[in-house]
Amino acid sequence: MKIFVYDGGGAAVQLIEPASKTLMQAIRDAGLSIAAQCGGGASCATCHVYVDDAWRAKLRPADDTESAMLDFAEARRESSRLSCQIELSEELDGLTVTLAPGAAF
Ligand code: FES
Protein backbone atom coordinates (compact mmCIF):
# COMPACT_ATOMS: atom_id res chain seq x y z
CA MET A 1 0.00 0.00 0.00
CA LYS A 2 1.04 3.60 -0.48
CA ILE A 3 0.36 6.67 1.60
CA PHE A 4 1.06 10.21 0.44
CA VAL A 5 2.09 12.73 3.08
CA TYR A 6 2.46 16.41 2.23
CA ASP A 7 4.33 18.78 4.48
CA GLY A 8 3.09 22.30 5.07
CA GLY A 9 5.15 23.54 2.14
CA GLY A 10 3.46 21.22 -0.33
CA ALA A 11 6.28 18.70 -0.72
CA ALA A 12 5.06 15.11 -0.90
CA VAL A 13 6.60 11.98 0.54
CA GLN A 14 5.35 8.58 -0.46
CA LEU A 15 5.25 5.90 2.23
CA ILE A 16 5.36 2.48 0.59
CA GLU A 17 4.19 -0.65 2.40
CA PRO A 18 4.39 0.84 5.88
CA ALA A 19 4.69 -1.86 8.51
CA SER A 20 3.22 0.40 11.15
CA LYS A 21 -0.17 0.00 12.73
CA THR A 22 -1.13 3.67 12.71
CA LEU A 23 -0.57 6.58 10.35
CA MET A 24 1.40 8.50 12.98
CA GLN A 25 3.80 5.58 13.42
CA ALA A 26 4.20 5.25 9.65
CA ILE A 27 5.03 8.95 9.33
CA ARG A 28 7.51 8.70 12.19
CA ASP A 29 9.06 5.46 10.88
CA ALA A 30 9.60 7.17 7.53
CA GLY A 31 11.72 9.77 9.28
CA LEU A 32 9.36 12.63 8.67
CA SER A 33 9.18 15.48 11.12
CA ILE A 34 6.14 14.90 13.30
CA ALA A 35 6.02 15.83 16.96
CA ALA A 36 3.52 13.22 18.24
CA GLN A 37 4.56 14.10 21.76
CA CYS A 38 2.28 11.70 23.61
CA GLY A 39 3.37 8.73 21.51
CA GLY A 40 -0.08 7.88 20.23
CA GLY A 41 -2.23 8.29 23.29
CA ALA A 42 -4.64 10.83 21.78
CA SER A 43 -3.62 13.34 24.42
CA CYS A 44 -1.41 15.92 22.71
CA ALA A 45 -2.80 16.80 19.23
CA THR A 46 0.73 17.19 17.86
CA CYS A 47 0.15 14.45 15.28
CA HIS A 48 -2.54 16.54 13.61
CA VAL A 49 -3.09 15.99 9.87
CA TYR A 50 -5.55 17.17 7.27
CA VAL A 51 -7.09 14.26 5.38
CA ASP A 52 -7.63 14.73 1.67
CA ASP A 53 -11.32 15.16 0.89
CA ALA A 54 -11.42 12.00 -1.22
CA TRP A 55 -10.43 9.96 1.84
CA ARG A 56 -12.36 11.52 4.68
CA ALA A 57 -15.45 9.31 4.32
CA LYS A 58 -13.33 6.16 4.16
CA LEU A 59 -11.95 6.64 7.65
CA ARG A 60 -13.64 5.57 10.84
CA PRO A 61 -15.12 8.77 12.28
CA ALA A 62 -13.25 10.45 15.12
CA ASP A 63 -14.52 9.31 18.53
CA ASP A 64 -15.30 11.74 21.35
CA THR A 65 -11.77 11.60 22.76
CA GLU A 66 -10.14 12.39 19.42
CA SER A 67 -12.65 15.10 18.64
CA ALA A 68 -12.13 16.76 22.03
CA MET A 69 -8.36 16.70 21.59
CA LEU A 70 -8.64 18.22 18.12
CA ASP A 71 -10.23 21.24 19.79
CA PHE A 72 -6.74 21.95 21.14
CA ALA A 73 -5.06 21.53 17.75
CA GLU A 74 -3.73 24.54 15.92
CA ALA A 75 -5.82 25.48 12.85
CA ARG A 76 -8.46 22.76 13.13
CA ARG A 77 -10.45 22.13 9.94
CA GLU A 78 -13.29 19.82 8.89
CA SER A 79 -10.66 17.45 7.56
CA SER A 80 -8.58 17.41 10.76
CA ARG A 81 -7.66 14.08 12.33
CA LEU A 82 -5.12 12.78 14.80
CA SER A 83 -2.84 10.56 12.76
CA CYS A 84 -2.24 8.32 15.79
CA GLN A 85 -5.92 7.37 15.71
CA ILE A 86 -5.94 6.30 12.05
CA GLU A 87 -5.31 2.58 11.85
CA LEU A 88 -3.77 1.51 8.56
CA SER A 89 -5.32 -1.21 6.42
CA GLU A 90 -5.27 -2.19 2.76
CA GLU A 91 -8.52 -0.29 2.26
CA LEU A 92 -6.53 2.89 2.81
CA ASP A 93 -4.15 2.28 -0.08
CA GLY A 94 -3.56 5.73 -1.56
CA LEU A 95 -4.50 7.68 1.58
CA THR A 96 -3.38 11.28 1.22
CA VAL A 97 -2.82 13.66 4.14
CA THR A 98 -1.06 16.94 4.89
CA LEU A 99 0.81 17.64 8.11
CA ALA A 100 -0.97 20.42 9.97
CA PRO A 101 0.76 23.38 11.62
CA GLY A 102 1.97 22.30 15.03
CA ALA A 103 2.46 18.68 13.99
CA ALA A 104 5.88 19.15 12.43
CA PHE A 105 8.75 20.27 14.63
S1 FES B 1 0.49 11.43 19.14
FE1 FES B 1 -0.42 12.61 20.69
S2 FES B 1 -2.46 12.82 20.01
FE2 FES B 1 -1.53 11.64 18.49
CSV table of C-alpha atoms and ligand atoms in Angstrom, one decimal:
chain,number,residue,atom,x,y,z
A,1,MET,CA,0.0,0.0,0.0
A,2,LYS,CA,1.0,3.6,-0.5
A,3,ILE,CA,0.4,6.7,1.6
A,4,PHE,CA,1.1,10.2,0.4
A,5,VAL,CA,2.1,12.7,3.1
A,6,TYR,CA,2.5,16.4,2.2
A,7,ASP,CA,4.3,18.8,4.5
A,8,GLY,CA,3.1,22.3,5.1
A,9,GLY,CA,5.2,23.5,2.1
A,10,GLY,CA,3.5,21.2,-0.3
A,11,ALA,CA,6.3,18.7,-0.7
A,12,ALA,CA,5.1,15.1,-0.9
A,13,VAL,CA,6.6,12.0,0.5
A,14,GLN,CA,5.4,8.6,-0.5
A,15,LEU,CA,5.2,5.9,2.2
A,16,ILE,CA,5.4,2.5,0.6
A,17,GLU,CA,4.2,-0.6,2.4
A,18,PRO,CA,4.4,0.8,5.9
A,19,ALA,CA,4.7,-1.9,8.5
A,20,SER,CA,3.2,0.4,11.2
A,21,LYS,CA,-0.2,0.0,12.7
A,22,THR,CA,-1.1,3.7,12.7
A,23,LEU,CA,-0.6,6.6,10.3
A,24,MET,CA,1.4,8.5,13.0
A,25,GLN,CA,3.8,5.6,13.4
A,26,ALA,CA,4.2,5.3,9.6
A,27,ILE,CA,5.0,8.9,9.3
A,28,ARG,CA,7.5,8.7,12.2
A,29,ASP,CA,9.1,5.5,10.9
A,30,ALA,CA,9.6,7.2,7.5
A,31,GLY,CA,11.7,9.8,9.3
A,32,LEU,CA,9.4,12.6,8.7
A,33,SER,CA,9.2,15.5,11.1
A,34,ILE,CA,6.1,14.9,13.3
A,35,ALA,CA,6.0,15.8,17.0
A,36,ALA,CA,3.5,13.2,18.2
A,37,GLN,CA,4.6,14.1,21.8
A,38,CYS,CA,2.3,11.7,23.6
A,39,GLY,CA,3.4,8.7,21.5
A,40,GLY,CA,-0.1,7.9,20.2
A,41,GLY,CA,-2.2,8.3,23.3
A,42,ALA,CA,-4.6,10.8,21.8
A,43,SER,CA,-3.6,13.3,24.4
A,44,CYS,CA,-1.4,15.9,22.7
A,45,ALA,CA,-2.8,16.8,19.2
A,46,THR,CA,0.7,17.2,17.9
A,47,CYS,CA,0.2,14.4,15.3
A,48,HIS,CA,-2.5,16.5,13.6
A,49,VAL,CA,-3.1,16.0,9.9
A,50,TYR,CA,-5.5,17.2,7.3
A,51,VAL,CA,-7.1,14.3,5.4
A,52,ASP,CA,-7.6,14.7,1.7
A,53,ASP,CA,-11.3,15.2,0.9
A,54,ALA,CA,-11.4,12.0,-1.2
A,55,TRP,CA,-10.4,10.0,1.8
A,56,ARG,CA,-12.4,11.5,4.7
A,57,ALA,CA,-15.4,9.3,4.3
A,58,LYS,CA,-13.3,6.2,4.2
A,59,LEU,CA,-12.0,6.6,7.7
A,60,ARG,CA,-13.6,5.6,10.8
A,61,PRO,CA,-15.1,8.8,12.3
A,62,ALA,CA,-13.3,10.4,15.1
A,63,ASP,CA,-14.5,9.3,18.5
A,64,ASP,CA,-15.3,11.7,21.4
A,65,THR,CA,-11.8,11.6,22.8
A,66,GLU,CA,-10.1,12.4,19.4
A,67,SER,CA,-12.6,15.1,18.6
A,68,ALA,CA,-12.1,16.8,22.0
A,69,MET,CA,-8.4,16.7,21.6
A,70,LEU,CA,-8.6,18.2,18.1
A,71,ASP,CA,-10.2,21.2,19.8
A,72,PHE,CA,-6.7,22.0,21.1
A,73,ALA,CA,-5.1,21.5,17.8
A,74,GLU,CA,-3.7,24.5,15.9
A,75,ALA,CA,-5.8,25.5,12.8
A,76,ARG,CA,-8.5,22.8,13.1
A,77,ARG,CA,-10.4,22.1,9.9
A,78,GLU,CA,-13.3,19.8,8.9
A,79,SER,CA,-10.7,17.5,7.6
A,80,SER,CA,-8.6,17.4,10.8
A,81,ARG,CA,-7.7,14.1,12.3
A,82,LEU,CA,-5.1,12.8,14.8
A,83,SER,CA,-2.8,10.6,12.8
A,84,CYS,CA,-2.2,8.3,15.8
A,85,GLN,CA,-5.9,7.4,15.7
A,86,ILE,CA,-5.9,6.3,12.0
A,87,GLU,CA,-5.3,2.6,11.8
A,88,LEU,CA,-3.8,1.5,8.6
A,89,SER,CA,-5.3,-1.2,6.4
A,90,GLU,CA,-5.3,-2.2,2.8
A,91,GLU,CA,-8.5,-0.3,2.3
A,92,LEU,CA,-6.5,2.9,2.8
A,93,ASP,CA,-4.1,2.3,-0.1
A,94,GLY,CA,-3.6,5.7,-1.6
A,95,LEU,CA,-4.5,7.7,1.6
A,96,THR,CA,-3.4,11.3,1.2
A,97,VAL,CA,-2.8,13.7,4.1
A,98,THR,CA,-1.1,16.9,4.9
A,99,LEU,CA,0.8,17.6,8.1
A,100,ALA,CA,-1.0,20.4,10.0
A,101,PRO,CA,0.8,23.4,11.6
A,102,GLY,CA,2.0,22.3,15.0
A,103,ALA,CA,2.5,18.7,14.0
A,104,ALA,CA,5.9,19.2,12.4
A,105,PHE,CA,8.8,20.3,14.6
B,1,FES,S1,0.5,11.4,19.1
B,1,FES,FE1,-0.4,12.6,20.7
B,1,FES,S2,-2.5,12.8,20.0
B,1,FES,FE2,-1.5,11.6,18.5
